[in-house]
mmCIF file of C-alpha atoms in Angstrom:
data_model
loop_
_atom_site.group_PDB
_atom_site.id
_atom_site.type_symbol
_atom_site.label_atom_id
_atom_site.label_comp_id
_atom_site.label_asym_id
_atom_site.label_seq_id
_atom_site.Cartn_x
_atom_site.Cartn_y
_atom_site.Cartn_z
ATOM 1 C CA MET A 1 116.642 103.872 116.120
ATOM 2 C CA LYS A 2 114.184 106.407 116.361
ATOM 3 C CA PRO A 3 111.534 106.448 113.685
ATOM 4 C CA ILE A 4 111.613 108.682 110.751
ATOM 5 C CA LEU A 5 108.846 111.512 111.906
ATOM 6 C CA MET A 6 107.995 113.460 108.282
ATOM 7 C CA THR A 7 104.853 114.235 106.713
ATOM 8 C CA ALA A 8 103.817 113.294 103.437
ATOM 9 C CA THR A 9 100.843 113.342 101.052
ATOM 10 C CA ALA A 10 99.540 109.936 100.941
ATOM 11 C CA ALA A 11 98.159 108.895 97.353
ATOM 12 C CA ALA A 12 94.272 108.731 97.313
ATOM 13 C CA ALA A 13 92.307 105.714 96.716
ATOM 14 C CA ILE A 14 89.919 105.496 93.906
ATOM 15 C CA ALA A 15 86.666 103.940 94.583
ATOM 16 C CA LEU A 16 83.644 103.929 91.963
ATOM 17 C CA VAL A 17 80.471 102.743 93.132
ATOM 18 C CA ALA A 18 78.097 101.705 90.202
ATOM 19 C CA CYS A 19 74.607 102.069 91.579
ATOM 20 C CA SER A 20 71.738 100.672 89.085
ATOM 21 C CA PRO A 21 68.357 102.035 89.671
ATOM 22 C CA SER A 22 65.905 98.998 90.517
ATOM 23 C CA ALA A 23 62.722 98.314 88.058
ATOM 24 C CA PRO A 24 59.625 100.163 89.328
ATOM 25 C CA GLU A 25 56.872 98.344 90.860
ATOM 26 C CA ALA A 26 54.055 100.407 89.403
ATOM 27 C CA SER A 27 51.356 98.817 86.854
ATOM 28 C CA GLN A 28 52.349 99.973 83.192
ATOM 29 C CA ASP A 29 52.472 98.855 80.052
ATOM 30 C CA PRO A 30 55.412 96.469 79.976
ATOM 31 C CA VAL A 31 56.722 97.247 77.028
ATOM 32 C CA GLN A 32 56.926 101.132 77.087
ATOM 33 C CA PRO A 33 56.862 103.160 80.370
ATOM 34 C CA TYR A 34 54.735 105.941 81.068
ATOM 35 C CA GLU A 35 56.903 109.244 80.059
ATOM 36 C CA GLU A 36 56.218 111.140 83.120
ATOM 37 C CA ASP A 37 58.028 107.645 84.974
ATOM 38 C CA ILE A 38 61.326 108.157 83.034
ATOM 39 C CA VAL A 39 63.830 109.965 85.064
ATOM 40 C CA ILE A 40 67.450 110.370 84.132
ATOM 41 C CA ASP A 41 69.925 111.723 86.842
ATOM 42 C CA GLU A 42 72.487 112.995 84.531
ATOM 43 C CA THR A 43 74.541 115.018 87.209
ATOM 44 C CA SER A 44 75.589 111.583 89.668
ATOM 45 C CA GLY A 45 77.650 109.966 86.720
ATOM 46 C CA GLU A 46 79.352 113.252 85.771
ATOM 47 C CA ALA A 47 80.480 113.985 89.793
ATOM 48 C CA GLN A 48 81.800 110.451 89.927
ATOM 49 C CA ALA A 49 83.563 110.902 86.610
ATOM 50 C CA GLU A 50 85.119 114.689 87.987
ATOM 51 C CA ASP A 51 85.605 112.794 91.549
ATOM 52 C CA ALA A 52 87.985 110.226 89.808
ATOM 53 C CA SER A 53 89.476 112.545 87.524
ATOM 54 C CA ALA A 54 90.500 114.706 90.688
ATOM 55 C CA GLU A 55 91.955 111.672 92.425
ATOM 56 C CA MET A 56 93.671 109.951 89.587
ATOM 57 C CA PRO A 57 97.585 111.124 89.393
ATOM 58 C CA ASP A 58 98.473 113.173 86.339
ATOM 59 C CA GLU A 59 100.347 111.027 83.751
ATOM 60 C CA ALA A 60 102.913 113.842 83.664
ATOM 61 C CA THR A 61 103.458 113.423 87.203
ATOM 62 C CA ALA A 62 103.487 109.594 87.425
ATOM 63 C CA ASN A 63 106.153 109.693 84.859
ATOM 64 C CA SER A 64 108.122 112.503 86.550
ATOM 65 C CA LEU A 65 111.279 112.077 88.828
ATOM 66 C CA THR A 66 108.819 112.391 92.005
ATOM 67 C CA GLY A 67 106.255 109.576 90.565
ATOM 68 C CA ILE A 68 108.934 107.669 89.574
ATOM 69 C CA ILE A 69 110.481 107.545 93.161
ATOM 70 C CA ALA A 70 107.702 107.471 95.007
ATOM 71 C CA GLU A 71 106.023 104.384 93.308
ATOM 72 C CA ASN A 72 109.499 102.436 94.584
ATOM 73 C CA PRO A 73 108.561 101.086 97.897
ATOM 74 C CA ASP A 74 112.522 100.665 98.688
ATOM 75 C CA LEU A 75 112.698 104.384 98.367
ATOM 76 C CA SER A 76 109.464 105.649 100.478
ATOM 77 C CA THR A 77 111.804 107.282 103.055
ATOM 78 C CA PHE A 78 113.714 109.452 100.470
ATOM 79 C CA THR A 79 110.180 109.940 99.126
ATOM 80 C CA LEU A 80 109.257 111.574 102.509
ATOM 81 C CA ALA A 81 112.621 113.347 102.690
ATOM 82 C CA LEU A 82 111.808 114.995 99.367
ATOM 83 C CA ASP A 83 109.019 116.250 100.769
ATOM 84 C CA ALA A 84 109.843 117.359 103.997
ATOM 85 C CA ALA A 85 112.416 119.596 102.332
ATOM 86 C CA GLY A 86 110.235 121.074 100.102
ATOM 87 C CA VAL A 87 112.525 119.449 97.054
ATOM 88 C CA ALA A 88 109.726 116.972 95.336
ATOM 89 C CA GLU A 89 107.835 119.748 93.473
ATOM 90 C CA LYS A 90 110.871 120.825 91.559
ATOM 91 C CA LEU A 91 111.542 117.155 90.923
ATOM 92 C CA GLU A 92 108.141 116.856 89.389
ATOM 93 C CA GLU A 93 108.218 119.929 87.216
ATOM 94 C CA GLY A 94 111.944 120.964 86.698
ATOM 95 C CA GLY A 95 114.820 119.474 85.080
ATOM 96 C CA PRO A 96 116.265 117.508 83.720
ATOM 97 C CA TYR A 97 118.060 116.119 86.767
ATOM 98 C CA THR A 98 119.928 113.040 87.763
ATOM 99 C CA VAL A 99 119.135 111.721 91.200
ATOM 100 C CA PHE A 100 121.076 109.744 93.477
ATOM 101 C CA ALA A 101 118.447 108.010 95.367
ATOM 102 C CA PRO A 102 119.225 106.388 98.675
ATOM 103 C CA THR A 103 117.467 103.376 99.818
ATOM 104 C CA ASN A 104 115.487 102.883 103.114
ATOM 105 C CA GLU A 105 118.243 100.790 104.298
ATOM 106 C CA ALA A 106 120.613 103.276 103.791
ATOM 107 C CA PHE A 107 118.643 105.699 105.741
ATOM 108 C CA ALA A 108 118.525 102.968 108.484
ATOM 109 C CA ASN A 109 122.235 102.667 108.634
ATOM 110 C CA MET A 110 122.727 106.476 109.336
ATOM 111 C CA PRO A 111 123.894 107.073 112.803
ATOM 112 C CA PRO A 112 121.026 107.650 114.726
ATOM 113 C CA GLU A 113 121.965 111.122 116.275
ATOM 114 C CA GLN A 114 122.874 112.066 112.409
ATOM 115 C CA LEU A 115 119.559 111.266 111.066
ATOM 116 C CA GLU A 116 117.580 113.000 114.232
ATOM 117 C CA MET A 117 119.503 116.132 113.825
ATOM 118 C CA LEU A 118 118.518 116.216 110.052
ATOM 119 C CA LEU A 119 115.068 115.730 110.934
ATOM 120 C CA ALA A 120 114.950 118.641 113.507
ATOM 121 C CA PRO A 121 112.314 121.280 112.489
ATOM 122 C CA GLU A 122 115.424 123.856 113.193
ATOM 123 C CA ASN A 123 117.574 122.250 111.052
ATOM 124 C CA LYS A 124 115.612 121.814 108.015
ATOM 125 C CA ASP A 125 118.463 123.951 106.043
ATOM 126 C CA LYS A 126 120.701 121.343 106.808
ATOM 127 C CA LEU A 127 118.135 118.622 105.582
ATOM 128 C CA ILE A 128 117.647 120.433 102.176
ATOM 129 C CA ARG A 129 121.559 120.630 101.856
ATOM 130 C CA VAL A 130 121.785 116.665 102.023
ATOM 131 C CA ILE A 131 118.674 116.267 99.812
ATOM 132 C CA GLU A 132 119.790 118.778 97.138
ATOM 133 C CA TYR A 133 123.424 116.908 97.133
ATOM 134 C CA HIS A 134 121.892 113.735 95.803
ATOM 135 C CA ILE A 135 120.565 115.600 93.146
ATOM 136 C CA VAL A 136 122.648 116.743 89.812
ATOM 137 C CA PRO A 137 121.431 118.973 86.845
ATOM 138 C CA GLY A 138 121.338 117.403 83.559
ATOM 139 C CA LYS A 139 120.339 113.816 82.889
ATOM 140 C CA ILE A 140 123.422 111.674 83.327
ATOM 141 C CA MET A 141 123.301 107.998 82.449
ATOM 142 C CA ALA A 142 125.443 105.404 84.354
ATOM 143 C CA ALA A 143 127.877 104.857 80.806
ATOM 144 C CA ASP A 144 128.506 108.800 80.920
ATOM 145 C CA ILE A 145 129.885 108.750 84.160
ATOM 146 C CA PRO A 146 133.813 108.986 83.820
ATOM 147 C CA PRO A 147 136.159 106.644 85.058
ATOM 148 C CA GLU A 148 137.778 106.830 88.403
ATOM 149 C CA SER A 149 141.391 107.469 86.985
ATOM 150 C CA GLU A 150 140.146 111.050 85.201
ATOM 151 C CA ASN A 151 139.464 112.397 88.736
ATOM 152 C CA VAL A 152 136.457 114.478 87.491
ATOM 153 C CA MET A 153 134.428 116.318 90.050
ATOM 154 C CA THR A 154 130.672 116.660 89.395
ATOM 155 C CA SER A 155 128.789 119.527 90.750
ATOM 156 C CA SER A 156 125.263 118.824 92.780
ATOM 157 C CA LEU A 157 122.259 120.737 92.634
ATOM 158 C CA ASN A 158 123.419 122.839 95.369
ATOM 159 C CA ASN A 159 126.824 123.491 93.746
ATOM 160 C CA LEU A 160 128.672 121.080 96.123
ATOM 161 C CA ASP A 161 131.240 119.044 94.487
ATOM 162 C CA MET A 162 131.003 115.357 94.186
ATOM 163 C CA ALA A 163 132.905 112.425 93.197
ATOM 164 C CA ALA A 164 130.843 110.646 90.759
ATOM 165 C CA ARG A 165 132.927 107.703 89.039
ATOM 166 C CA THR A 166 133.151 104.476 87.222
ATOM 167 C CA THR A 167 135.790 102.024 89.084
ATOM 168 C CA GLU A 168 137.824 99.527 87.352
ATOM 169 C CA ASP A 169 135.339 96.852 88.097
ATOM 170 C CA GLY A 170 132.767 98.697 86.454
ATOM 171 C CA LYS A 171 130.766 99.755 89.462
ATOM 172 C CA VAL A 172 129.733 103.408 89.630
ATOM 173 C CA ARG A 173 130.146 105.288 93.031
ATOM 174 C CA VAL A 174 129.547 108.688 94.282
ATOM 175 C CA ASN A 175 131.745 109.540 97.088
ATOM 176 C CA THR A 176 131.006 106.729 99.528
ATOM 177 C CA ALA A 177 127.835 105.242 97.888
ATOM 178 C CA THR A 178 127.634 102.591 95.288
ATOM 179 C CA VAL A 179 125.094 102.439 92.585
ATOM 180 C CA THR A 180 123.047 99.565 93.037
ATOM 181 C CA SER A 181 120.271 100.268 90.036
ATOM 182 C CA ALA A 182 121.054 102.460 87.648
ATOM 183 C CA ASP A 183 119.570 104.158 84.462
ATOM 184 C CA ILE A 184 115.777 104.356 85.959
ATOM 185 C CA GLU A 185 114.442 106.907 83.379
ATOM 186 C CA ALA A 186 111.643 109.263 84.020
ATOM 187 C CA SER A 187 110.166 112.145 81.831
ATOM 188 C CA ASN A 188 112.649 114.685 83.261
ATOM 189 C CA GLY A 189 115.867 112.953 84.121
ATOM 190 C CA VAL A 190 117.142 109.865 85.571
ATOM 191 C CA VAL A 191 117.492 107.838 88.780
ATOM 192 C CA HIS A 192 120.459 105.812 90.076
ATOM 193 C CA ILE A 193 119.443 103.949 93.214
ATOM 194 C CA VAL A 194 122.375 104.199 96.119
ATOM 195 C CA ASP A 195 123.081 102.195 98.960
ATOM 196 C CA THR A 196 124.184 104.792 101.214
ATOM 197 C CA VAL A 197 123.044 108.457 102.113
ATOM 198 C CA ILE A 198 125.411 111.041 101.034
ATOM 199 C CA VAL A 199 126.338 113.678 103.282
ATOM 200 C CA PRO A 200 127.862 116.761 102.209
ATOM 201 C CA ARG A 201 129.883 118.985 104.484
ATOM 202 C CA MET A 202 127.550 121.373 106.448
ATOM 203 C CA SER A 203 129.377 124.204 106.155
ATOM 204 C CA GLU A 204 131.223 126.055 103.298
#
């Protein structure tokens, strides 16, 4: 299968180097240095603190749906897809939402030609359609998903119907996907990890 070619903003590494000034070699009173020899650099420490603050992820971002998904290594492909579709910012600031997040393996199991089609620049609208189909307005915990017998349809972020239901054996399924890890809470919603990429119809 061809590799996934999507661009995502990588998290910047934080490195703080503390430098201690060496003792002066000039001959002077060992108890009290001459006043003119005392030099205090007030800017270097402030600059380092500002740099660290700028690079450190905001707590609100880290706890958002985007942050929770991004920190899971098994959802790295979905993270890239969210960025490529321009949906990551919505999951960072909006909500509440329920996200059915496919694993890396789920993307790897897609037919190669289908994945290649979605990633083509001219098909960004189709990628957005697929990604938004994994998102439902409101916070829906696994226990709130109705039993299969009720035949209740759920509307996705892009107003397409999906069959989210709890089967008789207690599994939560969304169309052909099965939830493998449920109720991962974020500050603006909840994530359920699924084993299949949920692809909607591509036309009305």
